[in-house]
Short mmCIF file of C-alpha atoms and ligand atoms in Angstrom, two decimals:
data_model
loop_
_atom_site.label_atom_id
_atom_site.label_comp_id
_atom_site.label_asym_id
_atom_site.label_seq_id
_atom_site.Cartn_x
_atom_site.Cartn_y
_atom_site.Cartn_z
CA UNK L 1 7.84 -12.22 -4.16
CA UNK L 2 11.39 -12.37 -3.35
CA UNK L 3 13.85 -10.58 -1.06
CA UNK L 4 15.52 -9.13 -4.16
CA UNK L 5 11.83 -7.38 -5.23
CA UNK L 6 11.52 -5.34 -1.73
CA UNK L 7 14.28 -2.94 -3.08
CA UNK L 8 16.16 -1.12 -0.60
CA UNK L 9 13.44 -2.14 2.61
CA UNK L 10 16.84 -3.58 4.45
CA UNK L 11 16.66 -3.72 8.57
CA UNK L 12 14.03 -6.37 8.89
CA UNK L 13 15.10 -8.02 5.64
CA UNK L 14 18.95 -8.35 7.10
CA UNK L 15 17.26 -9.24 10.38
CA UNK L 16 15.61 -12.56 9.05
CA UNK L 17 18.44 -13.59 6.49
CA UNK L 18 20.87 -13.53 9.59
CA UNK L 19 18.25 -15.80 11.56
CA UNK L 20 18.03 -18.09 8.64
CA UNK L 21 22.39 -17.98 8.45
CA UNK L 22 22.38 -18.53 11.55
CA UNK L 23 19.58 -21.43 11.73
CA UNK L 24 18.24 -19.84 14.46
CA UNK L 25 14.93 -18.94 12.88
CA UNK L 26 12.13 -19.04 15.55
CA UNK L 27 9.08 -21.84 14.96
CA UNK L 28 6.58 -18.54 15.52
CA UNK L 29 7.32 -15.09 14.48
CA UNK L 30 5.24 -12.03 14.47
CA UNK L 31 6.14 -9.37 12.39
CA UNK L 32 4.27 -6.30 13.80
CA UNK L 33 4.00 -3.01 11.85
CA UNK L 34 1.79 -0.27 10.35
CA UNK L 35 -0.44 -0.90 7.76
CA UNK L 36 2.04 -0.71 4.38
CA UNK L 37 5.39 -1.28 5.74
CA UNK L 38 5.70 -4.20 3.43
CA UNK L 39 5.46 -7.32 6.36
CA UNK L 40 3.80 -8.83 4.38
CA UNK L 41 6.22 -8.65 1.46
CA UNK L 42 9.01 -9.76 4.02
CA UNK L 43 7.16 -12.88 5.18
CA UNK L 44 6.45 -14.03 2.08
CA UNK L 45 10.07 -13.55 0.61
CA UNK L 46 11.42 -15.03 3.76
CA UNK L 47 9.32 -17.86 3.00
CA UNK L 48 10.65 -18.82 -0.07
CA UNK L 49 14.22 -18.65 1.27
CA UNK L 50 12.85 -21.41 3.94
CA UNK L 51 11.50 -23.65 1.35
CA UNK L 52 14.43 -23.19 -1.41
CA UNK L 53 16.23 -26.07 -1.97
CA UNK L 54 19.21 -24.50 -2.66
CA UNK L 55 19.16 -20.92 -1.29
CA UNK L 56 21.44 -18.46 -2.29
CA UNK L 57 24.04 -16.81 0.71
CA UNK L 58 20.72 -13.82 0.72
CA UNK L 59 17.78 -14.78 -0.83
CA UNK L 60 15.55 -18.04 -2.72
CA UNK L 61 17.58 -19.01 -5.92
CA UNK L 62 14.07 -19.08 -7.59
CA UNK L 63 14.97 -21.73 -9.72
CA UNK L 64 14.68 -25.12 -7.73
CA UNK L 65 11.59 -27.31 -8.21
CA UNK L 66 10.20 -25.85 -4.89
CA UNK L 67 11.02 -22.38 -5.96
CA UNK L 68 9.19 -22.68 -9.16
CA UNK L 69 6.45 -24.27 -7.22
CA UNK L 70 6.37 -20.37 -5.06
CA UNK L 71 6.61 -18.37 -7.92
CA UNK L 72 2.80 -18.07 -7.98
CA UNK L 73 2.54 -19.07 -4.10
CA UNK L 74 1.20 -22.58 -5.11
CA UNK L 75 3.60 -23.98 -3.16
CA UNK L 76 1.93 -26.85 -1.38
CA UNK L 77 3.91 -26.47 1.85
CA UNK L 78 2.98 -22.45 2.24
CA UNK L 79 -0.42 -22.15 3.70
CA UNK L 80 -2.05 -19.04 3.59
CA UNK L 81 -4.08 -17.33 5.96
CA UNK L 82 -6.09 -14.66 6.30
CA UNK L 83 -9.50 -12.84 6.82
CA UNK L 84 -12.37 -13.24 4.97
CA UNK L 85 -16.07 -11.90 4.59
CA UNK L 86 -17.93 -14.85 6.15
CA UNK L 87 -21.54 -15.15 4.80
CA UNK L 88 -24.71 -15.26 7.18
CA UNK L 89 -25.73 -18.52 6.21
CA UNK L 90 -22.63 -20.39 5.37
CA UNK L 91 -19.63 -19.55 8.01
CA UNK L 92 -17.65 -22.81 6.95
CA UNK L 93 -15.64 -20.78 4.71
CA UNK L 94 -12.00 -20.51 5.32
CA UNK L 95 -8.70 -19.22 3.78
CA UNK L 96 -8.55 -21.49 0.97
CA UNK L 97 -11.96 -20.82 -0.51
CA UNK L 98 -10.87 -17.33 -1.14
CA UNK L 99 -6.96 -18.35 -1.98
CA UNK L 100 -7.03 -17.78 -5.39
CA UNK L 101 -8.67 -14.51 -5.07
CA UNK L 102 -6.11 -13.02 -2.31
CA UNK L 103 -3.25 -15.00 -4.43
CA UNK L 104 -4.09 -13.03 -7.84
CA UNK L 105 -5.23 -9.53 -5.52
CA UNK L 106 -1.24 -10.16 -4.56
CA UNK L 107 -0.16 -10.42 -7.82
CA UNK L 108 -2.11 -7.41 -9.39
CA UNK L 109 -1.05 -5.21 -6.31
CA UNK L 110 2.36 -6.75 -5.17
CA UNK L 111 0.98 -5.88 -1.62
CA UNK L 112 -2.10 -5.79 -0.05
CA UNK L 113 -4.15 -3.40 2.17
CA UNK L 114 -7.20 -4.45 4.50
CA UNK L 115 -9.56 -1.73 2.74
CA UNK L 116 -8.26 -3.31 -1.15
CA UNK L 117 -8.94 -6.85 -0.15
CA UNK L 118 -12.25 -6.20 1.76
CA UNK L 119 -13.34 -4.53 -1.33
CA UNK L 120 -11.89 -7.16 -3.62
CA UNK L 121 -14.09 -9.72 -1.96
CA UNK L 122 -17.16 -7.34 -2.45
CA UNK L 123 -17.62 -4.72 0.42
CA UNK L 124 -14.72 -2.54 1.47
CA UNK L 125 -16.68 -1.55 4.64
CA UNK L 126 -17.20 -5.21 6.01
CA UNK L 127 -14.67 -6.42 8.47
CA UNK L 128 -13.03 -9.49 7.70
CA UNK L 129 -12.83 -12.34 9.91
CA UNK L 130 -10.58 -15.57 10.86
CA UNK L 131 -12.86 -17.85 12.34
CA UNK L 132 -13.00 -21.56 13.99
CA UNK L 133 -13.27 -23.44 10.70
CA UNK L 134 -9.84 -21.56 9.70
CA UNK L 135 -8.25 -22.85 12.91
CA UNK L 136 -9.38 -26.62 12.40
CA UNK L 137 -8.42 -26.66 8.48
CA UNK L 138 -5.08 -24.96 9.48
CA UNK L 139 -4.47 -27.86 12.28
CA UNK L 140 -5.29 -30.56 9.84
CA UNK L 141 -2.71 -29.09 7.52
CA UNK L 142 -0.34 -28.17 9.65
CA UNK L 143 -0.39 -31.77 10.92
CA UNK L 144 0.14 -32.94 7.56
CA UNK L 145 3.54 -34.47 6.19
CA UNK L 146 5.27 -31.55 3.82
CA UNK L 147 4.59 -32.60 0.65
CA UNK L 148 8.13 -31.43 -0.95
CA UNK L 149 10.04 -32.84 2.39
CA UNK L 150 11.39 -29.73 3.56
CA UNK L 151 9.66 -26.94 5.88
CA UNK L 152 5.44 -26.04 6.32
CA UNK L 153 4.75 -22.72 6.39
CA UNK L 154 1.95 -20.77 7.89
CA UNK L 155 1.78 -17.13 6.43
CA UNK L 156 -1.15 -15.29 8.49
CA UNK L 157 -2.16 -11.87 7.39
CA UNK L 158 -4.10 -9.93 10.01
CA UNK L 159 -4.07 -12.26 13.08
CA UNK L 160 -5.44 -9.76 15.11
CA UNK L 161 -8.63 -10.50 13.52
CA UNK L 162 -8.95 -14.21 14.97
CA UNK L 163 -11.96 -14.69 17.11
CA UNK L 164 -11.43 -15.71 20.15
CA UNK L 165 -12.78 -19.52 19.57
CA UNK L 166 -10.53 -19.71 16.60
CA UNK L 167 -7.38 -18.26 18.54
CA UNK L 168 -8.17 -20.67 21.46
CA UNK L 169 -8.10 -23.38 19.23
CA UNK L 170 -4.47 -22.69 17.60
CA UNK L 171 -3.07 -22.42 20.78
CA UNK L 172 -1.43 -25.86 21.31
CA UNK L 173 -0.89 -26.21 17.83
CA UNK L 174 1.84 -22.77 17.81
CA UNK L 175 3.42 -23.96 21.72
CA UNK L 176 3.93 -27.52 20.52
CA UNK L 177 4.69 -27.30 16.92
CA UNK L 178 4.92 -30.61 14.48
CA UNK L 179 8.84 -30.69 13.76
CA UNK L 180 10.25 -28.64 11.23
CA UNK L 181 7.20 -25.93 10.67
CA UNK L 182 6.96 -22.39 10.75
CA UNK L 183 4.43 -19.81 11.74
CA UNK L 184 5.19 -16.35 10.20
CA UNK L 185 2.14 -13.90 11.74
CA UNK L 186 1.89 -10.50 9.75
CA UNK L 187 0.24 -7.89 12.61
CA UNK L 188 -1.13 -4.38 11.72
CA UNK L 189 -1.89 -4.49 15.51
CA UNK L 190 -0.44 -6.47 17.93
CA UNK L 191 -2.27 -5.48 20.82
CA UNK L 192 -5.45 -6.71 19.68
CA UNK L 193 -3.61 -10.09 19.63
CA UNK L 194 -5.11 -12.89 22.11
CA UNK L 195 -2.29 -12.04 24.79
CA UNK L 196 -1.82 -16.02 25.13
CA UNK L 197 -0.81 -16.39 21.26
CA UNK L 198 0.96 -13.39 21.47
CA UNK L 199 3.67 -14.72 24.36
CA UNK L 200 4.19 -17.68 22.08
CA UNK L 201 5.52 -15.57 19.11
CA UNK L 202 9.18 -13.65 18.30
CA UNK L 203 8.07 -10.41 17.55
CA UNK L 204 10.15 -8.77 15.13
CA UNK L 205 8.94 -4.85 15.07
CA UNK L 206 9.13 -3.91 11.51
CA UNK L 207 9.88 0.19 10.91
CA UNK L 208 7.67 2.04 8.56
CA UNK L 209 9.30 2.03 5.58
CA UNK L 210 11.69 4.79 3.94
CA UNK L 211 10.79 6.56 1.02
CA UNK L 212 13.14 5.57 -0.64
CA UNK L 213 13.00 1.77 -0.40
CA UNK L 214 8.71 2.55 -1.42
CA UNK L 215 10.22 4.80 -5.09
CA UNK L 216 12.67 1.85 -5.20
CA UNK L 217 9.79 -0.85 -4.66
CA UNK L 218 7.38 0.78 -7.42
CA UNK L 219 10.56 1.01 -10.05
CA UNK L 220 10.91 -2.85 -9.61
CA UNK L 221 7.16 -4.05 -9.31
CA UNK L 222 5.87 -1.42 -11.51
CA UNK L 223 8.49 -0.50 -14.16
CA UNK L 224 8.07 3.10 -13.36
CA UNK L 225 10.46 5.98 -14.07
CA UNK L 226 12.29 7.18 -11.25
CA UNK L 227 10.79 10.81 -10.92
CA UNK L 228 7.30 9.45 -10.62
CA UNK L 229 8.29 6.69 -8.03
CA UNK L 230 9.37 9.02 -6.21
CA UNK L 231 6.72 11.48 -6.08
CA UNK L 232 4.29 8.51 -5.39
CA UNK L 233 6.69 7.74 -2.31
CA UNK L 234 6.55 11.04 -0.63
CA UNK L 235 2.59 11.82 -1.04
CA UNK L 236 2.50 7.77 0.62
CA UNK L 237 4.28 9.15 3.37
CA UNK L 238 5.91 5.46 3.90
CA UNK L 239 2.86 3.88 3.29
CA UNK L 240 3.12 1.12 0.88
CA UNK L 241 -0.36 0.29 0.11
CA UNK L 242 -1.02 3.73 -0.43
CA UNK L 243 1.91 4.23 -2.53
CA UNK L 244 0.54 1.12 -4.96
CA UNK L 245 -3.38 1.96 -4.95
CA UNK L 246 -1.87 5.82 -6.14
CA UNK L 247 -0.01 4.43 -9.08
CA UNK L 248 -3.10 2.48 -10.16
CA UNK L 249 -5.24 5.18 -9.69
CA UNK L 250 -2.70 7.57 -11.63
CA UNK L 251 -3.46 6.03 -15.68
CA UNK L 252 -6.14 8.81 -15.75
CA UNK L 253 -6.58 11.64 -13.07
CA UNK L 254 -4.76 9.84 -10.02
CA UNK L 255 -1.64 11.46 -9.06
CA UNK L 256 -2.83 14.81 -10.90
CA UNK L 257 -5.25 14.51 -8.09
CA UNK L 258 -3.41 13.48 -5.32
CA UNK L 259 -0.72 16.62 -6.06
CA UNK L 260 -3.68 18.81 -6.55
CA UNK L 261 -4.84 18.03 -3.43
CA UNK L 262 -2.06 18.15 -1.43
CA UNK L 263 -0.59 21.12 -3.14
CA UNK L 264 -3.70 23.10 -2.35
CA UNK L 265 -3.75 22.30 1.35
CA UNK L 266 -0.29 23.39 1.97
CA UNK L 267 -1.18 26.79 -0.14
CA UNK L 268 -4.10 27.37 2.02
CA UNK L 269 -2.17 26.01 5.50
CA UNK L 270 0.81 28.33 4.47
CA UNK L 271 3.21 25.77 5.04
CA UNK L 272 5.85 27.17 3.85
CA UNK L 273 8.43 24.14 4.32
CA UNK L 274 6.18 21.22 3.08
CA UNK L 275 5.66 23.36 0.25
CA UNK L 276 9.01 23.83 -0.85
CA UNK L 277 9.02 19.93 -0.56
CA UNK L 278 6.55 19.16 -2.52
CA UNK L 279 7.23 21.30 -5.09
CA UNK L 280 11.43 19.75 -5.46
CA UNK L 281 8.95 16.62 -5.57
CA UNK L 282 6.72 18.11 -8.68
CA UNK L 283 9.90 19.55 -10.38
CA UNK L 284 11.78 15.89 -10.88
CA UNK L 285 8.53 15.16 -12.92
CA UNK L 286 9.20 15.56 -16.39
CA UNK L 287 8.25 19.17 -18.04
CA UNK L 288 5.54 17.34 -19.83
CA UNK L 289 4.09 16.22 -16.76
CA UNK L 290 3.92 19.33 -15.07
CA UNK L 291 1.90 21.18 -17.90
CA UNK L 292 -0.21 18.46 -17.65
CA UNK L 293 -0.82 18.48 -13.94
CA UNK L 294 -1.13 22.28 -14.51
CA UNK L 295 -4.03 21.88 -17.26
CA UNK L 296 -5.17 19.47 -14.42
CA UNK L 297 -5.36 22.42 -11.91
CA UNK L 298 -6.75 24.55 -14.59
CA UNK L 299 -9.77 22.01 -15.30
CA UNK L 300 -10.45 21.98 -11.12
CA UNK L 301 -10.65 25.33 -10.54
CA UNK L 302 -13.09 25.21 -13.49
CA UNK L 303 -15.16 22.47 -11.86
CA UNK L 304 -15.05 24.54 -8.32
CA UNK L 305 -16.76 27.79 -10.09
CA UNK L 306 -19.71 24.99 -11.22
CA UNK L 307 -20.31 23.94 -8.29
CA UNK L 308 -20.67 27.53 -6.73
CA UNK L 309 -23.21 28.10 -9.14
CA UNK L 310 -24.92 24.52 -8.48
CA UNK L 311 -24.44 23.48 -11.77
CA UNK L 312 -23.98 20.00 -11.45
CA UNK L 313 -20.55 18.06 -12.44
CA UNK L 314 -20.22 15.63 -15.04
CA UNK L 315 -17.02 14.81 -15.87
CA UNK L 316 -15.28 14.62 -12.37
CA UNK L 317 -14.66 11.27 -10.83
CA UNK L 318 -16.36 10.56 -7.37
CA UNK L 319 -13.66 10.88 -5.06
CA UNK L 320 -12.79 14.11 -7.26
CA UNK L 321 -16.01 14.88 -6.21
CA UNK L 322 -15.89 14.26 -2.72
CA UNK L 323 -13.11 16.81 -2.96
CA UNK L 324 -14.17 19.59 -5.02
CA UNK L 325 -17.18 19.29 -2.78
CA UNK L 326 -15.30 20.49 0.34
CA UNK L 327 -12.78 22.52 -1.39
CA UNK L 328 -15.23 24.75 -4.03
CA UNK L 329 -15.64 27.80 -1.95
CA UNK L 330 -12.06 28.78 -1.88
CA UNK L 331 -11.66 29.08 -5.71
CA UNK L 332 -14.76 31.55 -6.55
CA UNK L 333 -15.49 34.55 -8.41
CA UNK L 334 -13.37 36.59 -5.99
CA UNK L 335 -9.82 35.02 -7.44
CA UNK L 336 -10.88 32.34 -10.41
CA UNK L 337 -10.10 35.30 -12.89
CA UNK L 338 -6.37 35.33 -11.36
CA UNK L 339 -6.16 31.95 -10.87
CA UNK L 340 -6.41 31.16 -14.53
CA UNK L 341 -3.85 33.91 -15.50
CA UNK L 342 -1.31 32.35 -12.81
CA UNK L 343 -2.06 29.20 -14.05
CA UNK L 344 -1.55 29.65 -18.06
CA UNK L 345 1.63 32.00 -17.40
CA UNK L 346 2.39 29.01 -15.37
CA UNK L 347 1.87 26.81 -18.72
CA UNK L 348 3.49 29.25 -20.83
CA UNK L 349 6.80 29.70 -19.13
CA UNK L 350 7.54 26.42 -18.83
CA UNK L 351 7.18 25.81 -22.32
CA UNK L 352 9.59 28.15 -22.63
CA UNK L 353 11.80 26.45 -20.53
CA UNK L 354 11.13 28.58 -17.02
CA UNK L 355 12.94 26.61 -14.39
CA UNK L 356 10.14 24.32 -12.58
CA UNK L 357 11.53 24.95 -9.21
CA UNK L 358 12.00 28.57 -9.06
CA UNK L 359 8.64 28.77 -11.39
CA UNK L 360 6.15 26.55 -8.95
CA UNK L 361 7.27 28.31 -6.04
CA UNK L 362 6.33 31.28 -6.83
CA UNK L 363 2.57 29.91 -8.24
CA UNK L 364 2.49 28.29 -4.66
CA UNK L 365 3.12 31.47 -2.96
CA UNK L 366 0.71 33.25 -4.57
CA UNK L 367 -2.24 31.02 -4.44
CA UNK L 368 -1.28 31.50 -0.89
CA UNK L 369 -2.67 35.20 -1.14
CA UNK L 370 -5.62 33.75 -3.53
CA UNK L 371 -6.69 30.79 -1.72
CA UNK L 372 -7.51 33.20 1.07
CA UNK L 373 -9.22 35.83 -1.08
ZN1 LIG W 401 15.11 -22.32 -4.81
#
C-alpha cells in the first residue's frame, strides 16, 4: 500500500507528506477517524515513505531494497499491531502470532474493518483485544536495533482496545522513545484512549472520506469500471470498508441487493430527493446491468409472495433472508400483479433503448403508490 493506491483521499495524505518534507514528522501520531476513512491505508503508505531509501518528492519509490522488503509488509522494521481473539487458556498470544493472517486479510481486502477481521480470526461477534504480552513483545522490539538502519515503525490498529495493564506498560516506551522510531496509532475512537497515552500522541483528525476518492480507490485496488465504483461509493456513504465488503459480496447477488434494498426504502419513505439520487446512480450502470438488477427485483418480489404464504425459501441467501423477512408484507397479493407488469415494461423498454433516467424514475414513483397498497 502506497500513497499513489489511496486515489484521490488528499487532506490527510498532503498533511503527512508535508511533515515528512518538512522533517518534522512527530515520534507518536494518532490518526483518529470513523471506521473506513482509510487511516489505516494512510499509515501504512506513510510508512513506507519513512522507510524508503530513496523516496520520491510524494510518495515510497517502491523500488529500493527496503521498499521491496514493504511490498508485502515484511518489512522487518514495520511492526504491526493490533487486536486479537485471545483464547481462555492461552492469553500469551500477541500481534505476531496472527501477522500473517491480518497481513494476507490486508491484501485480499486492501483495508480492513473490525467486524471482517474478528470474523477472519473465527467469530465476528468476539471483541478483540491488545493485551500485556503485546506491550512487552512490542518493547523488546521496539528496543531493538533497525535491522535495515533506517527508521522502526509501530503501526497500531485499534488502540483503543489496549487494556489498561497493557497501555500502562507502553507508556514510557511512547514519552521516551529509542532514537529514530515512530509510533503511527490508527483510532476508530479516540476517547476510549487511556487519556495518559493519548496526551503523548499528534493527533491528526482524518475526514470521512469523499465519494469520490472511495469510486477512485475501488478502480485502482479492484480494477473496476467506473460506473460501478461509483455506485458502490454512494450506497458506502464514505465508508470504505463497506464500500470493499459490497464489491466482494457483488460476484453473485451483492450490489443487486444492496440497490434493491435501498431503492425500496426510499420508495416506501417517499424520499423524493434520495431517490432521484440513487436512481442518476443506477442509470451510469451499464443497460445490461440494469435489466439485470431489474430481473433481480423481479425474482424478490417473487420470494416476498412465498413467504406470505409460508412457503419456505430456498434459493435466497441469508442476509437476503434477513431482509425479505422484514420487508415481505409490503409486496403481497394486493400489488404483486402490478408490480410484475411495472417491472417487465421496465425490462422491455429499456431493451428498446428507453432512457434509464427518465425510465427508473417513473418505476420509483410508482412503487411509491404500490409499496403502500
Ligand atoms: Zn523505496
Amino acid at each position: 500500500m502506497y500513497f499513489s493506491d489511496l486515489g484521490n483521499q488528499s487532506s490527510t495524505k498532503n498533511q503527512l507528506i508535508d511533515l515528512f518534507k518538512q522533517s518534522r514528522v512527530p515520534h507518536a501520531i494518532l490518526l483518529s477517524g470513523a471506521s473506513g476513512c482509510g487511516h489505516l491505508q494512510l499509515a501504512l503508505s506513510f510508512s513506507a515513505l519513512l522507510l524508503c531509501e530513496t523516496p520520491n518528492e510524494n510518495d515510497a519509490c517502491k523500488s529500493c531494497s527496503s521498499c521491496i522488503k514493504y511490498e508485502k509488509l515484511q518489512h522487518p522494521d514495520l511492526h504491526l499491531s493490533f487486536p486479537i481473539h485471545l483464547s481462555k487458556a492461552e492469553h500469551s498470544e500477541i500481534s505476531d502470532d496472527r501477522r500473517e493472517l491480518f497481513v494476507s486479510s490486508l491484501d485480499k481486502f486492501k483495508c480492513i474493518g473490525k467486524k471482517t477481521w474478528y470474523s477472519t480470526m473465527g467469530n465476528e461477534n468476539k471483541q478483540g483485544v491488545i493485551g500485556v504480552k503485546e506491550s512487552q513483545s512490542i518493547i523488546k522490539k521496539m528496543n531493538f536495533k533497525s535491522f535495515f538502519g533506517g527508521p522502526k515503525i509501530l503501526v497500531m490498529w485499534l488502540p483503543e482496545l489496549m487494556n489498561l495493564q497493557a497501555s500502562n506498560k507502553l507508556l514510557k516506551l511512547i514519552e521516551e522513545p529509542a532514537e529514530n522510531t515512530y509510533f503511527i496509532l490508527v483510532s476508530e475512537n479516540k476517547n476510549k484512549i487511556l487519556p495518559t497515552i493519548y496526551s503523548r500522541l499528534q493527533n491528526i483528525a482524518v475526514p470521512k472520506m469523499e465519494l469520490s476518492a472511495v469510486s477512485n480507490f475501488m478502480v485502482k485496488n479492484f480494477q473496476i469500471a467506473e460506473p460501478e465504483s461509483n455506485i458502490i461509493a454512494n450506497l458506502s456513504g464514505g465508508n470504505l470498508n463497506k464500500a470493499v465488503v459490497y464489491h466482494l459480496n457483488s460476484g453473485d447477488s451483492g450490489l443487486n441487493m444492496t440497490l434493491f434494498v435501498k431503492w425500496m426504502r426510499l420508495c416506501y419513505s417517499r424520499n423524493i430527493a434520495d431517490t432521484i439520487d440513487w436512481v442518476n446512480e443506477l442509470s451510469k450502470m451499464g443497460r445490461e446491468q440494469i435489466k439485470d438488477f431489474i430481473n433481480y427485483t423481479l425474482e424478490m418480489s417473487r420470494q416476498c409472495i412465498l413467504g406470505n404464504f409460508y412457503i419456505e425459501r430456498r434459493e435466497v441467501k441469508e442476509e437476503e433472508e434477513n431482509f425479505l423477512k422484514k420487508f415481505q408484507p409490503f409486496i403481497n397479493h394486493k400489488n404483486i400483479s402490478q408490480i410484475n407488469t411495472l417491472m417487465n415494461d421496465a425490462y422491455y423498454h429499456l431493451e428498446r433503448n428507453a432512457n434509464p433516467k427518465i425510465l427508473m424514475l417513473d418505476v420509483s414513483l410508482q412503487l411509491y403508490k404500490l409499496l403502500r397498497k
